[in-house]
Amino acid sequence: MTSDGEQRAGLLYGIGAYGMWGLVPLFWPLLKPSGAAEILAHRMVWSLAVVAVALLVVRRWGWVRELIRNPGKLGLITVAAAVITVNWGVYIWAVNSGHVVEASLGYFINPLVTIAMGVLLLKERLRPAQWVAVGTGFAAVLVLAIGYGQPPWISLTLAFSFATYGLAKKKVNIGGLESLAAETAIQFLPALGFLLWLGADGAATFGAHGVGHAALLAATGVVTAAPLVCFGAAAIRVPLSTLGLLQYLAPVFQFLLGILYFHEAMPAERWAGFGLVWLALSCLTWDALRTARRTRAEAARLSREAALRVSGVAPAAVVAPATGVAPAAGPAPVKPTS
C-alpha cells in the first residue's frame, strides 16, 4: 500500500476508533436492569477474554515475561488498572443515570487536565497559548460549578482518572493491546469474585433476562477492545497531530447524543461553560498545529543543511559573509520548544 493509502487507512481507523468511543453511550442503557457495578465487572472479565484471543491470534506473548520481571512497570500497570476501573465505572453510571452531557465534558477537558498534570508532576514548561488554554479551562469549570451549585464531579473524575491513566501508560510504554491485557488480568479476579458473589446472593442479572441480555453483557469485551485495536492501527499510520484532532470526535458525539437523543437539559450557564471549554481547546489546537509546522520547517532546514555539508557545499548563510552579500531574507529558524 502506498504512503497515501496508509494515511487514508489510518484516518479511517482513527475515525472508527473515536466514532465507537463517541457512540458507546447508546450501548450501556441496553444492559439495564444490570447496575453499573455489575456491568463494570462483566466488562473487565469479558475484555480479558477478548484480548487473550487477540493475542493468541497475533502470537505476542514475549512482553509478559518482561513485565513480570520489572516491578516498576508492574506497579504502573496496577495504577493504570485502578484508575481506568474508576473511569469506566463512573462513565457507565453517568450514562445510565442521565448524565451523558456531563460525561462528555470530562473528555473535552481531559487534554487541559493532562497539560496541567505535566506542569505539576513532570515540571514541563508551557507555551503562552497553552497557559491561556489552561486558564480558560479553569474558568469554564468555575462557571459550570456556579451553574450546577457544585463542582462538576462526574466530568472532573473522568478527566483526572483518564489523564492519570494516560500518564501511567506513557511511563509503562507497552502496546495498547498488551497493556489492556495486563490491566484486565489485574482486574479479573476481583471482578469475577464480585460476579460470583452477586450470583450467590441472587442479585446477578446475567442469564436472568434472556439470552439476548446475557450476550450483550458478554459483548462488553468487544465494545472495549474493538476501538482500541482501531486506535492502535491508526497510531502507526497517521501523525500524532491528526490523532490529536480526531480525539475530539468522541466527546462531540457524546455531547450531541446527550442533547439530541437523551434530551438532557442545557441551561444558559452550561452553554457558557462548554463555550469556554471549546474556546480553550481551539486555542490549544491552534498552538499545537502551529508548533508542529514550525518544528517540521526547522527539521527540513537542518536536513537540507546537513545534505549540503555532506555534498561539500556550504549553506548559503555561511557563504554569504565571505562574498560580502547578505543572504536572502526568509523566516527565522525556530527553536523547538519542550
PDB file of C-alpha atoms in Angstrom, residues 99-254:
ATOM      1  CA  HIS A  99     -25.538  12.500  32.729  1.00  0.00           C
ATOM      2  CA  VAL A 100     -24.226  11.957  29.191  1.00  0.00           C
ATOM      3  CA  VAL A 101     -23.529  15.662  28.592  1.00  0.00           C
ATOM      4  CA  GLU A 102     -21.562  15.982  31.824  1.00  0.00           C
ATOM      5  CA  ALA A 103     -19.633  12.822  30.937  1.00  0.00           C
ATOM      6  CA  SER A 104     -18.751  14.296  27.528  1.00  0.00           C
ATOM      7  CA  LEU A 105     -17.402  17.387  29.295  1.00  0.00           C
ATOM      8  CA  GLY A 106     -14.918  15.142  31.114  1.00  0.00           C
ATOM      9  CA  TYR A 107     -13.332  14.117  27.825  1.00  0.00           C
ATOM     10  CA  PHE A 108     -13.431  17.678  26.483  1.00  0.00           C
ATOM     11  CA  ILE A 109     -11.382  18.938  29.432  1.00  0.00           C
ATOM     12  CA  ASN A 110      -9.119  15.875  29.582  1.00  0.00           C
ATOM     13  CA  PRO A 111      -6.402  17.452  27.321  1.00  0.00           C
ATOM     14  CA  LEU A 112      -6.337  20.500  29.604  1.00  0.00           C
ATOM     15  CA  VAL A 113      -6.010  18.318  32.702  1.00  0.00           C
ATOM     16  CA  THR A 114      -3.223  16.336  31.014  1.00  0.00           C
ATOM     17  CA  ILE A 115      -1.302  19.556  30.347  1.00  0.00           C
ATOM     18  CA  ALA A 116      -1.814  20.757  33.925  1.00  0.00           C
ATOM     19  CA  MET A 117      -0.536  17.421  35.263  1.00  0.00           C
ATOM     20  CA  GLY A 118       2.503  17.704  33.008  1.00  0.00           C
ATOM     21  CA  VAL A 119       3.347  21.036  34.629  1.00  0.00           C
ATOM     22  CA  LEU A 120       2.687  19.912  38.212  1.00  0.00           C
ATOM     23  CA  LEU A 121       4.146  16.390  38.092  1.00  0.00           C
ATOM     24  CA  LEU A 122       6.653  16.392  35.237  1.00  0.00           C
ATOM     25  CA  LYS A 123       7.796  20.041  35.562  1.00  0.00           C
ATOM     26  CA  GLU A 124       7.024  20.671  31.890  1.00  0.00           C
ATOM     27  CA  ARG A 125       7.144  24.227  30.563  1.00  0.00           C
ATOM     28  CA  LEU A 126       4.088  25.598  28.802  1.00  0.00           C
ATOM     29  CA  ARG A 127       3.965  27.960  25.881  1.00  0.00           C
ATOM     30  CA  PRO A 128       1.859  31.140  26.355  1.00  0.00           C
ATOM     31  CA  ALA A 129      -1.046  29.768  24.307  1.00  0.00           C
ATOM     32  CA  GLN A 130      -1.119  26.652  26.488  1.00  0.00           C
ATOM     33  CA  TRP A 131      -1.288  28.806  29.632  1.00  0.00           C
ATOM     34  CA  VAL A 132      -4.213  30.702  28.091  1.00  0.00           C
ATOM     35  CA  ALA A 133      -5.969  27.400  27.294  1.00  0.00           C
ATOM     36  CA  VAL A 134      -5.495  26.021  30.812  1.00  0.00           C
ATOM     37  CA  GLY A 135      -6.651  29.287  32.388  1.00  0.00           C
ATOM     38  CA  THR A 136      -9.736  29.367  30.161  1.00  0.00           C
ATOM     39  CA  GLY A 137     -10.485  25.750  31.059  1.00  0.00           C
ATOM     40  CA  PHE A 138     -10.245  26.590  34.767  1.00  0.00           C
ATOM     41  CA  ALA A 139     -12.667  29.495  34.233  1.00  0.00           C
ATOM     42  CA  ALA A 140     -15.053  27.082  32.470  1.00  0.00           C
ATOM     43  CA  VAL A 141     -15.046  24.746  35.474  1.00  0.00           C
ATOM     44  CA  LEU A 142     -15.827  27.693  37.769  1.00  0.00           C
ATOM     45  CA  VAL A 143     -18.737  28.770  35.552  1.00  0.00           C
ATOM     46  CA  LEU A 144     -20.122  25.219  35.486  1.00  0.00           C
ATOM     47  CA  ALA A 145     -19.652  24.840  39.258  1.00  0.00           C
ATOM     48  CA  ILE A 146     -21.668  28.014  39.831  1.00  0.00           C
ATOM     49  CA  GLY A 147     -24.326  26.802  37.395  1.00  0.00           C
ATOM     50  CA  TYR A 148     -24.576  23.343  38.971  1.00  0.00           C
ATOM     51  CA  GLY A 149     -24.350  24.660  42.516  1.00  0.00           C
ATOM     52  CA  GLN A 150     -21.389  22.319  42.993  1.00  0.00           C
ATOM     53  CA  PRO A 151     -18.270  21.306  41.027  1.00  0.00           C
ATOM     54  CA  PRO A 152     -18.971  19.042  38.014  1.00  0.00           C
ATOM     55  CA  TRP A 153     -17.692  15.971  39.840  1.00  0.00           C
ATOM     56  CA  ILE A 154     -18.524  13.494  37.076  1.00  0.00           C
ATOM     57  CA  SER A 155     -16.562  15.495  34.489  1.00  0.00           C
ATOM     58  CA  LEU A 156     -13.611  16.120  36.808  1.00  0.00           C
ATOM     59  CA  THR A 157     -13.419  12.474  37.914  1.00  0.00           C
ATOM     60  CA  LEU A 158     -13.453  11.244  34.312  1.00  0.00           C
ATOM     61  CA  ALA A 159     -10.882  13.828  33.211  1.00  0.00           C
ATOM     62  CA  PHE A 160      -8.434  13.290  36.080  1.00  0.00           C
ATOM     63  CA  SER A 161      -8.738   9.488  36.088  1.00  0.00           C
ATOM     64  CA  PHE A 162      -8.133   9.294  32.329  1.00  0.00           C
ATOM     65  CA  ALA A 163      -5.248  11.768  32.497  1.00  0.00           C
ATOM     66  CA  THR A 164      -3.650   9.684  35.265  1.00  0.00           C
ATOM     67  CA  TYR A 165      -4.233   6.569  33.186  1.00  0.00           C
ATOM     68  CA  GLY A 166      -2.508   8.199  30.207  1.00  0.00           C
ATOM     69  CA  LEU A 167       0.446   9.238  32.364  1.00  0.00           C
ATOM     70  CA  ALA A 168       0.885   5.701  33.713  1.00  0.00           C
ATOM     71  CA  LYS A 169       0.600   4.201  30.210  1.00  0.00           C
ATOM     72  CA  LYS A 170       3.194   6.637  28.887  1.00  0.00           C
ATOM     73  CA  LYS A 171       5.693   5.538  31.515  1.00  0.00           C
ATOM     74  CA  VAL A 172       4.986   1.813  31.005  1.00  0.00           C
ATOM     75  CA  ASN A 173       5.393   2.168  27.227  1.00  0.00           C
ATOM     76  CA  ILE A 174       3.896  -1.108  26.001  1.00  0.00           C
ATOM     77  CA  GLY A 175       1.398  -1.668  23.184  1.00  0.00           C
ATOM     78  CA  GLY A 176      -2.285  -0.893  23.588  1.00  0.00           C
ATOM     79  CA  LEU A 177      -3.493  -4.496  23.270  1.00  0.00           C
ATOM     80  CA  GLU A 178      -0.784  -5.776  25.610  1.00  0.00           C
ATOM     81  CA  SER A 179      -1.495  -3.018  28.122  1.00  0.00           C
ATOM     82  CA  LEU A 180      -5.223  -3.773  28.117  1.00  0.00           C
ATOM     83  CA  ALA A 181      -4.453  -7.470  28.619  1.00  0.00           C
ATOM     84  CA  ALA A 182      -2.249  -6.700  31.628  1.00  0.00           C
ATOM     85  CA  GLU A 183      -4.766  -4.276  33.127  1.00  0.00           C
ATOM     86  CA  THR A 184      -7.730  -6.621  32.747  1.00  0.00           C
ATOM     87  CA  ALA A 185      -5.655  -9.501  34.127  1.00  0.00           C
ATOM     88  CA  ILE A 186      -5.229  -7.437  37.311  1.00  0.00           C
ATOM     89  CA  GLN A 187      -8.936  -6.571  37.318  1.00  0.00           C
ATOM     90  CA  PHE A 188     -10.089 -10.113  36.513  1.00  0.00           C
ATOM     91  CA  LEU A 189     -10.099 -11.847  39.900  1.00  0.00           C
ATOM     92  CA  PRO A 190     -11.806  -9.024  41.853  1.00  0.00           C
ATOM     93  CA  ALA A 191     -14.369  -8.659  39.050  1.00  0.00           C
ATOM     94  CA  LEU A 192     -15.030 -12.395  38.834  1.00  0.00           C
ATOM     95  CA  GLY A 193     -15.288 -12.600  42.622  1.00  0.00           C
ATOM     96  CA  PHE A 194     -17.858  -9.802  42.617  1.00  0.00           C
ATOM     97  CA  LEU A 195     -19.919 -11.528  39.934  1.00  0.00           C
ATOM     98  CA  LEU A 196     -19.821 -14.841  41.814  1.00  0.00           C
ATOM     99  CA  TRP A 197     -20.901 -13.045  44.992  1.00  0.00           C
ATOM    100  CA  LEU A 198     -23.805 -11.442  43.118  1.00  0.00           C
ATOM    101  CA  GLY A 199     -24.813 -14.853  41.810  1.00  0.00           C
ATOM    102  CA  ALA A 200     -24.651 -16.461  45.252  1.00  0.00           C
ATOM    103  CA  ASP A 201     -26.723 -13.597  46.653  1.00  0.00           C
ATOM    104  CA  GLY A 202     -29.338 -13.993  43.928  1.00  0.00           C
ATOM    105  CA  ALA A 203     -28.764 -10.442  42.673  1.00  0.00           C
ATOM    106  CA  ALA A 204     -26.985 -11.274  39.388  1.00  0.00           C
ATOM    107  CA  THR A 205     -28.794 -10.365  36.168  1.00  0.00           C
ATOM    108  CA  PHE A 206     -26.619 -12.442  33.823  1.00  0.00           C
ATOM    109  CA  GLY A 207     -28.936 -15.053  32.286  1.00  0.00           C
ATOM    110  CA  ALA A 208     -31.928 -13.837  34.295  1.00  0.00           C
ATOM    111  CA  HIS A 209     -33.281 -11.663  31.481  1.00  0.00           C
ATOM    112  CA  GLY A 210     -32.841 -13.916  28.491  1.00  0.00           C
ATOM    113  CA  VAL A 211     -30.066 -14.955  26.144  1.00  0.00           C
ATOM    114  CA  GLY A 212     -30.012 -11.586  24.383  1.00  0.00           C
ATOM    115  CA  HIS A 213     -29.275  -9.676  27.578  1.00  0.00           C
ATOM    116  CA  ALA A 214     -26.552 -12.174  28.539  1.00  0.00           C
ATOM    117  CA  ALA A 215     -24.994 -11.815  25.073  1.00  0.00           C
ATOM    118  CA  LEU A 216     -24.963  -8.039  25.447  1.00  0.00           C
ATOM    119  CA  LEU A 217     -23.150  -8.321  28.779  1.00  0.00           C
ATOM    120  CA  ALA A 218     -20.583 -10.616  27.150  1.00  0.00           C
ATOM    121  CA  ALA A 219     -20.238  -8.136  24.283  1.00  0.00           C
ATOM    122  CA  THR A 220     -18.769  -5.557  26.696  1.00  0.00           C
ATOM    123  CA  GLY A 221     -15.405  -7.177  25.972  1.00  0.00           C
ATOM    124  CA  VAL A 222     -15.713  -6.492  22.248  1.00  0.00           C
ATOM    125  CA  VAL A 223     -17.010  -2.964  22.892  1.00  0.00           C
ATOM    126  CA  THR A 224     -13.886  -2.322  24.964  1.00  0.00           C
ATOM    127  CA  ALA A 225     -11.305  -3.947  22.673  1.00  0.00           C
ATOM    128  CA  ALA A 226     -12.559  -3.029  19.173  1.00  0.00           C
ATOM    129  CA  PRO A 227     -11.929   0.740  19.329  1.00  0.00           C
ATOM    130  CA  LEU A 228      -8.569   0.126  20.979  1.00  0.00           C
ATOM    131  CA  VAL A 229      -7.481  -2.109  18.074  1.00  0.00           C
ATOM    132  CA  CYS A 230      -8.588   0.560  15.587  1.00  0.00           C
ATOM    133  CA  PHE A 231      -6.754   3.218  17.568  1.00  0.00           C
ATOM    134  CA  GLY A 232      -3.568   1.154  17.516  1.00  0.00           C
ATOM    135  CA  ALA A 233      -3.861   0.742  13.749  1.00  0.00           C
ATOM    136  CA  ALA A 234      -4.366   4.493  13.339  1.00  0.00           C
ATOM    137  CA  ALA A 235      -1.482   5.473  15.620  1.00  0.00           C
ATOM    138  CA  ILE A 236       1.122   3.808  13.404  1.00  0.00           C
ATOM    139  CA  ARG A 237      -0.253   5.304  10.179  1.00  0.00           C
ATOM    140  CA  VAL A 238      -1.116   8.950  10.849  1.00  0.00           C
ATOM    141  CA  PRO A 239       0.743  11.796  12.576  1.00  0.00           C
ATOM    142  CA  LEU A 240       0.078  12.475  16.247  1.00  0.00           C
ATOM    143  CA  SER A 241      -1.273  15.899  15.302  1.00  0.00           C
ATOM    144  CA  THR A 242      -4.005  14.186  13.285  1.00  0.00           C
ATOM    145  CA  LEU A 243      -4.843  11.862  16.171  1.00  0.00           C
ATOM    146  CA  GLY A 244      -4.930  14.888  18.446  1.00  0.00           C
ATOM    147  CA  LEU A 245      -7.649  16.425  16.295  1.00  0.00           C
ATOM    148  CA  LEU A 246      -9.578  13.170  15.920  1.00  0.00           C
ATOM    149  CA  GLN A 247      -9.770  12.724  19.708  1.00  0.00           C
ATOM    150  CA  TYR A 248     -12.419  15.463  19.868  1.00  0.00           C
ATOM    151  CA  LEU A 249     -14.805  13.324  17.801  1.00  0.00           C
ATOM    152  CA  ALA A 250     -15.684  11.149  20.802  1.00  0.00           C
ATOM    153  CA  PRO A 251     -16.860  13.899  23.188  1.00  0.00           C
ATOM    154  CA  VAL A 252     -18.577  15.749  20.311  1.00  0.00           C
ATOM    155  CA  PHE A 253     -20.634  12.627  19.511  1.00  0.00           C
ATOM    156  CA  GLN A 254     -21.350  12.092  23.206  1.00  0.00           C
TER     157      GLN A 254
END
